[in-house]
PDB file of C-alpha atoms in Angstrom:
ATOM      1  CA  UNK A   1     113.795 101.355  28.402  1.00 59.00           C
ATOM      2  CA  UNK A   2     114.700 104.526  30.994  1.00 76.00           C
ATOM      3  CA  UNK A   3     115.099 103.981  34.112  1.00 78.00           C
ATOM      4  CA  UNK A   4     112.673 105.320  36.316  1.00 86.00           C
ATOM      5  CA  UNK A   5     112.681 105.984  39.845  1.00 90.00           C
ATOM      6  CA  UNK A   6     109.733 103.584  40.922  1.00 92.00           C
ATOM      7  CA  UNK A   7     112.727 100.818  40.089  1.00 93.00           C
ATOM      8  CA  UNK A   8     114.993 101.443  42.355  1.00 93.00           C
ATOM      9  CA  UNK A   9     112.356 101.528  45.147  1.00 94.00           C
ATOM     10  CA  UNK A  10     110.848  97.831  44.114  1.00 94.00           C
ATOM     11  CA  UNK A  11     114.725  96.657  44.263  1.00 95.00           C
ATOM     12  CA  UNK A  12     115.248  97.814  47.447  1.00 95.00           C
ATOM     13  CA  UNK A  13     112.016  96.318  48.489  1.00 95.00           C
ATOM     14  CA  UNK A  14     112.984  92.894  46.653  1.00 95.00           C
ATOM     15  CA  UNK A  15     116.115  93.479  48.363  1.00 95.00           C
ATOM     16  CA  UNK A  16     114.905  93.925  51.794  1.00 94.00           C
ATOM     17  CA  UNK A  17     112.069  91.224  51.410  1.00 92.00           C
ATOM     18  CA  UNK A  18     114.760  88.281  50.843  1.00 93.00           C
ATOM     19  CA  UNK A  19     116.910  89.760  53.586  1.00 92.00           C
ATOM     20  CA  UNK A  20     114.162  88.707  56.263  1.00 89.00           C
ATOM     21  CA  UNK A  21     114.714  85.137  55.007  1.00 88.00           C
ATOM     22  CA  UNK A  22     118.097  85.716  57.366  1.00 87.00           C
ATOM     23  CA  UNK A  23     116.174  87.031  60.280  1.00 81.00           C
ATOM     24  CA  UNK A  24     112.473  85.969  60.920  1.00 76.00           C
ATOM     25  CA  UNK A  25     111.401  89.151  63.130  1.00 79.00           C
ATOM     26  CA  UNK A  26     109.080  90.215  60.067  1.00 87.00           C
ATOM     27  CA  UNK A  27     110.721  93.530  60.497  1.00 90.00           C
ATOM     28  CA  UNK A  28     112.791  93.521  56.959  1.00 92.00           C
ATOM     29  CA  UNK A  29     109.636  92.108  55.616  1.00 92.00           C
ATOM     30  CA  UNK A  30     107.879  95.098  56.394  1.00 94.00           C
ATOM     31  CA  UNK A  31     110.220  97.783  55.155  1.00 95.00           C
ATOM     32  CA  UNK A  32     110.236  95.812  52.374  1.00 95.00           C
ATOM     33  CA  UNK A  33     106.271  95.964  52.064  1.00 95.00           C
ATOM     34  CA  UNK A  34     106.628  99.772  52.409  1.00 96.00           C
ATOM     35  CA  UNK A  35     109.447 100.265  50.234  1.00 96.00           C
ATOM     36  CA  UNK A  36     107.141  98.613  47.498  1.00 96.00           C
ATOM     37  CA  UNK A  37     104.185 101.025  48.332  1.00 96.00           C
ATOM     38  CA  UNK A  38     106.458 103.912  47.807  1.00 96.00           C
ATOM     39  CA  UNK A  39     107.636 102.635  44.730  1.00 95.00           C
ATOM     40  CA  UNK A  40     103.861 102.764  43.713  1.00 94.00           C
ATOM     41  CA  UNK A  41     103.512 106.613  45.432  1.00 94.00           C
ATOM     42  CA  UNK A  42     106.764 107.586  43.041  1.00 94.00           C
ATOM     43  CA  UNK A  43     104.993 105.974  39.576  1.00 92.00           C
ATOM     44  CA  UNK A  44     102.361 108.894  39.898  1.00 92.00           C
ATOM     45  CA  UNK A  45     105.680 111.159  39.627  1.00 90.00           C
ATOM     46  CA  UNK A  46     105.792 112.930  42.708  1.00 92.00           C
ATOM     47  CA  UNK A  47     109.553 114.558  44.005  1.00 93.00           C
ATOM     48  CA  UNK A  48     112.280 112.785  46.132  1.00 93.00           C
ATOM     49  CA  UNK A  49     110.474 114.649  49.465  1.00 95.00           C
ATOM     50  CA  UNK A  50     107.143 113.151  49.605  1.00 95.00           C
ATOM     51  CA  UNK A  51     108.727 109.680  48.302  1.00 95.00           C
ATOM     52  CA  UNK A  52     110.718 109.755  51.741  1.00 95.00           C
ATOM     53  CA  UNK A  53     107.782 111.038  53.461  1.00 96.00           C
ATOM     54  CA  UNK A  54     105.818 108.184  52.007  1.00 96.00           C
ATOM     55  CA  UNK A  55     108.650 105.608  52.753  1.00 96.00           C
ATOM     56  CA  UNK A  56     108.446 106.567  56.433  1.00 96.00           C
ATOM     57  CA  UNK A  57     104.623 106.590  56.882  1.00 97.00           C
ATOM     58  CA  UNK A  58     104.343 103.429  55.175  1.00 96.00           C
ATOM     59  CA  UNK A  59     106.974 101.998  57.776  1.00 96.00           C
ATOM     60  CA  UNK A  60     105.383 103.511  60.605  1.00 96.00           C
ATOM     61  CA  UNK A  61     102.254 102.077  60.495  1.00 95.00           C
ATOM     62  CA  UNK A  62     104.031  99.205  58.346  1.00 94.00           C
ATOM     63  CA  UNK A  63     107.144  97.896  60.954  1.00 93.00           C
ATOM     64  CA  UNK A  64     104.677  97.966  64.203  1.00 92.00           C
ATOM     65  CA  UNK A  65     101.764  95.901  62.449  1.00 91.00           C
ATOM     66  CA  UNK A  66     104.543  93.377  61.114  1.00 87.00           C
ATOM     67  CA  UNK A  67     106.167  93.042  64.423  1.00 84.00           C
ATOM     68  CA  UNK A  68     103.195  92.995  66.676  1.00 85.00           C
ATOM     69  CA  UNK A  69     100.714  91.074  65.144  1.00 84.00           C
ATOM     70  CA  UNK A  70     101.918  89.126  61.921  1.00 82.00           C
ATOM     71  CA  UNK A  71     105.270  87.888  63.866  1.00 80.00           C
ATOM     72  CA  UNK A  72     103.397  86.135  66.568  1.00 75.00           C
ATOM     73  CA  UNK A  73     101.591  84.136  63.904  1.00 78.00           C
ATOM     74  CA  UNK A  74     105.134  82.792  62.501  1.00 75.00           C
ATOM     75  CA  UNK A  75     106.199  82.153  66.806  1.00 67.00           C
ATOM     76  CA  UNK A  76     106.080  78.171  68.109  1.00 65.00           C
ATOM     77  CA  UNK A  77     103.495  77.304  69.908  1.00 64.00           C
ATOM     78  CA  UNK A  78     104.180  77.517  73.825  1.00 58.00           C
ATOM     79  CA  UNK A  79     106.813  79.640  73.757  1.00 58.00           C
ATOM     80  CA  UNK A  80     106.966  83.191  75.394  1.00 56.00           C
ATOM     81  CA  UNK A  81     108.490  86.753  74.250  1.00 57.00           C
ATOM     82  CA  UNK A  82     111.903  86.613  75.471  1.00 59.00           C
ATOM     83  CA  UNK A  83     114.506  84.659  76.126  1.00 63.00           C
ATOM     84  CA  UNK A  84     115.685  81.641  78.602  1.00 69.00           C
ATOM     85  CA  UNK A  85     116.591  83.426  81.048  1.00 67.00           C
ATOM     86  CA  UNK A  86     114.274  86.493  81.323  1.00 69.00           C
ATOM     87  CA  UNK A  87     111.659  84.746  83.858  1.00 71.00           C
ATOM     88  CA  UNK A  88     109.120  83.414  81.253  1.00 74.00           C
ATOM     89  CA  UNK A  89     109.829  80.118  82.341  1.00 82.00           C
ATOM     90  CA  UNK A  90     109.229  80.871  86.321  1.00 85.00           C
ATOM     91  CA  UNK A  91     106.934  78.160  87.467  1.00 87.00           C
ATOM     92  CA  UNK A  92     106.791  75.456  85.031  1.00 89.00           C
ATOM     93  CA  UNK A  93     107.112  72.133  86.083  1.00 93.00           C
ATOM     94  CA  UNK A  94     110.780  69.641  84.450  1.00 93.00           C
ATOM     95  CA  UNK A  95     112.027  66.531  84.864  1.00 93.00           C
ATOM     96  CA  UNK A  96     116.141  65.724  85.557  1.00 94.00           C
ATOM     97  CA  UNK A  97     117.767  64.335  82.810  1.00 94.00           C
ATOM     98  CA  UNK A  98     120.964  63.106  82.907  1.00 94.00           C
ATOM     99  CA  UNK A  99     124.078  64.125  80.091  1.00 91.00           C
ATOM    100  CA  UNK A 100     125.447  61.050  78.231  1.00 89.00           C
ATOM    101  CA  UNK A 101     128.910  62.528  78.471  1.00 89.00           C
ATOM    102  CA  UNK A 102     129.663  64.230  82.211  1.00 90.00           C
ATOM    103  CA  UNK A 103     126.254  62.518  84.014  1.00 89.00           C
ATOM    104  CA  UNK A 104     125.612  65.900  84.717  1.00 91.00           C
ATOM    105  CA  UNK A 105     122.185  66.667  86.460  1.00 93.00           C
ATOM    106  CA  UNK A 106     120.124  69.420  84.372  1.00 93.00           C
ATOM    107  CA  UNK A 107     116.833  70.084  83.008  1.00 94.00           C
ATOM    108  CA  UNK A 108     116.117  70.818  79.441  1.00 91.00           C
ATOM    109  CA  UNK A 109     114.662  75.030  79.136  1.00 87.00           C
ATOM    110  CA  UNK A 110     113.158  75.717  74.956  1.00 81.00           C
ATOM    111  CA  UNK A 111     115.833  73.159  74.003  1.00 83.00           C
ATOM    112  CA  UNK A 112     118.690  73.876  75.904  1.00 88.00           C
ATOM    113  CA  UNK A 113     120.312  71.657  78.723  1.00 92.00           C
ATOM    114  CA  UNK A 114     120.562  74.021  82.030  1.00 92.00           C
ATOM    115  CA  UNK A 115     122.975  72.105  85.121  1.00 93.00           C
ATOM    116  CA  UNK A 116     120.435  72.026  88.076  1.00 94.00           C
ATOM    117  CA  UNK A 117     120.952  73.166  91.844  1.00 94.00           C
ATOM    118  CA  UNK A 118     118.073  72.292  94.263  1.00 94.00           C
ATOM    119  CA  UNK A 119     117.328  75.893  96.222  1.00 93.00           C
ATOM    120  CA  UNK A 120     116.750  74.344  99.532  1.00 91.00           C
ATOM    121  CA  UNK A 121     119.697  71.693 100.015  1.00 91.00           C
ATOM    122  CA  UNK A 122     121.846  72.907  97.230  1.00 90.00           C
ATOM    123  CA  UNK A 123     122.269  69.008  95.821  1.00 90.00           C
ATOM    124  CA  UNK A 124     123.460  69.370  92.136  1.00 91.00           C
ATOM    125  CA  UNK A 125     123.061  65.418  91.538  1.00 92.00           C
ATOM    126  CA  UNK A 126     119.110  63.781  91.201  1.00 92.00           C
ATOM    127  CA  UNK A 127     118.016  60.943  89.920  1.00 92.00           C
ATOM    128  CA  UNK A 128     116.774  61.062  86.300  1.00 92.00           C
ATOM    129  CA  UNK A 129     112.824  61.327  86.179  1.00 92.00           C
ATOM    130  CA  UNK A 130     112.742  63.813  89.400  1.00 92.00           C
ATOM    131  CA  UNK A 131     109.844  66.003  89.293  1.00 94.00           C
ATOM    132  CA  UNK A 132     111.402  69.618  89.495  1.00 95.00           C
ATOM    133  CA  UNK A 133     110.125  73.290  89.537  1.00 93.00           C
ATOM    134  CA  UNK A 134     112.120  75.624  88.265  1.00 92.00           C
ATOM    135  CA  UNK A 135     112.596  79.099  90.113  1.00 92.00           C
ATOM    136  CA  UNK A 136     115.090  81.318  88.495  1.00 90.00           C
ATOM    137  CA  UNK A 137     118.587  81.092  86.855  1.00 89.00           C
ATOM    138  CA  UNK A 138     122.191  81.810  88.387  1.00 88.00           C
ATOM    139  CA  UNK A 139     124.482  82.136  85.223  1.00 86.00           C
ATOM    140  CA  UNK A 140     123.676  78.921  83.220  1.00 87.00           C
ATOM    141  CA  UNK A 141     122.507  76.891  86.091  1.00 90.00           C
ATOM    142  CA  UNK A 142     118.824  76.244  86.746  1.00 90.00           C
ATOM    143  CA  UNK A 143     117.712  76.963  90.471  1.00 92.00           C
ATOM    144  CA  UNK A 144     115.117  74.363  90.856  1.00 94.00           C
ATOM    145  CA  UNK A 145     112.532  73.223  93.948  1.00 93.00           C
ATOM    146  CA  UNK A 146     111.701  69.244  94.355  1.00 92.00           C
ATOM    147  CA  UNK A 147     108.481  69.182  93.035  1.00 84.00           C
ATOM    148  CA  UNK A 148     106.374  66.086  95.283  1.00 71.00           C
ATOM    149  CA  UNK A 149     103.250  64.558  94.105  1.00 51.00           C
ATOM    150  CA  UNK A 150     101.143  66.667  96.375  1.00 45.00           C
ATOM    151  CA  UNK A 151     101.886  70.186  94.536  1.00 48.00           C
ATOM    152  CA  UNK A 152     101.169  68.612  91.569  1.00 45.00           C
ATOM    153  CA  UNK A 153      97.919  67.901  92.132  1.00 42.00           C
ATOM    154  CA  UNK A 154      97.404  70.953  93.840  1.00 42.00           C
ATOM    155  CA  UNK A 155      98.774  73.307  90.968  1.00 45.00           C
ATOM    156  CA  UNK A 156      96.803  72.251  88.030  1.00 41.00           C
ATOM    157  CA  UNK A 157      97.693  75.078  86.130  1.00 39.00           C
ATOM    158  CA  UNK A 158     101.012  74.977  85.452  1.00 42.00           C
ATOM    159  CA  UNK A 159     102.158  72.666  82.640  1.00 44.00           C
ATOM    160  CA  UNK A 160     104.369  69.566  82.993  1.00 45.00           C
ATOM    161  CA  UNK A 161     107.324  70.032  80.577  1.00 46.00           C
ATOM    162  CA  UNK A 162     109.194  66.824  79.957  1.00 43.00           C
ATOM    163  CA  UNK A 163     111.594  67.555  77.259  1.00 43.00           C
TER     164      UNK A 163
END
């Protein structure tokens, strides 16, 4: 058996394809995808230049499709582009928890336990079970507002997140 240039294109798409078991941003996945189309483009024999030229039209209109509308598919429901931290979390209603080991005061943001500071008094200690709305963050620590009964019958749109 010779080897034969299509090969070395499906191993660096078989290559690239179980790389984006390490990442999850479908982007690997879709080089991958287009490395594998130009392996097909180089069985009909044509030179080293159009192969590249292939390779990167394939990725062009491979990489944004993969990224942009396949990768949301994969995303958890609820949760935003970007990360904690970035203001996609502006608005939404918590509750205090307390930490088993300090007693720490915080709210839980995607997972993560955030120390609290109420904006108007600056109070860093609530009782678990406060109704909180969270504003913005300073460093690690969660800049909330008391949330009272009254705004949350008033703001039915935003979503109680009790984590």
């Amino acid at each position: 058996m010779d080897w034969n240039p299509a090969y070395s294109w499906l191993v660096l798409a078989l290559l690239l394809s179980l790389a984006e078991l390490t990442s999850g941003a479908m982007l690997l996945l879709a080089l991958g995808v287009a490395a594998a189309f130009t392996a097909a483009v180089t069985a009909l024999g044509l030179t080293l230049t159009w192969q590249l030229i292939s390779m990167g039209i394939f990725s062009g209109v491979l990489v944004p499709l993969g990224v942009m509308v396949i990768r949301p598919h994969f995303s958890p429901k609820g949760v935003h582009y970007g990360t904690t931290g970035t203001g996609v979390e502006k608005g939404n209603h918590y509750t205090t928890l307390k930490r088993d080991f300090d007693n720490a005061t915080g709210i839980k943001v995607n997972g993560d336990f955030y120390r609290l500071k109420v904006l108007e008094s600056g109070d860093t200690d609530l009782p678990q079970g406060t109704p909180v709305l969270f504003k913005r963050f300073d460093g690690t620590t969660a800049l909330v507002s008391l949330a009272s009964a009254d705004t949350d019958r008033q703001d039915d749109t935003s979503q109680r997140k009790e984590l």
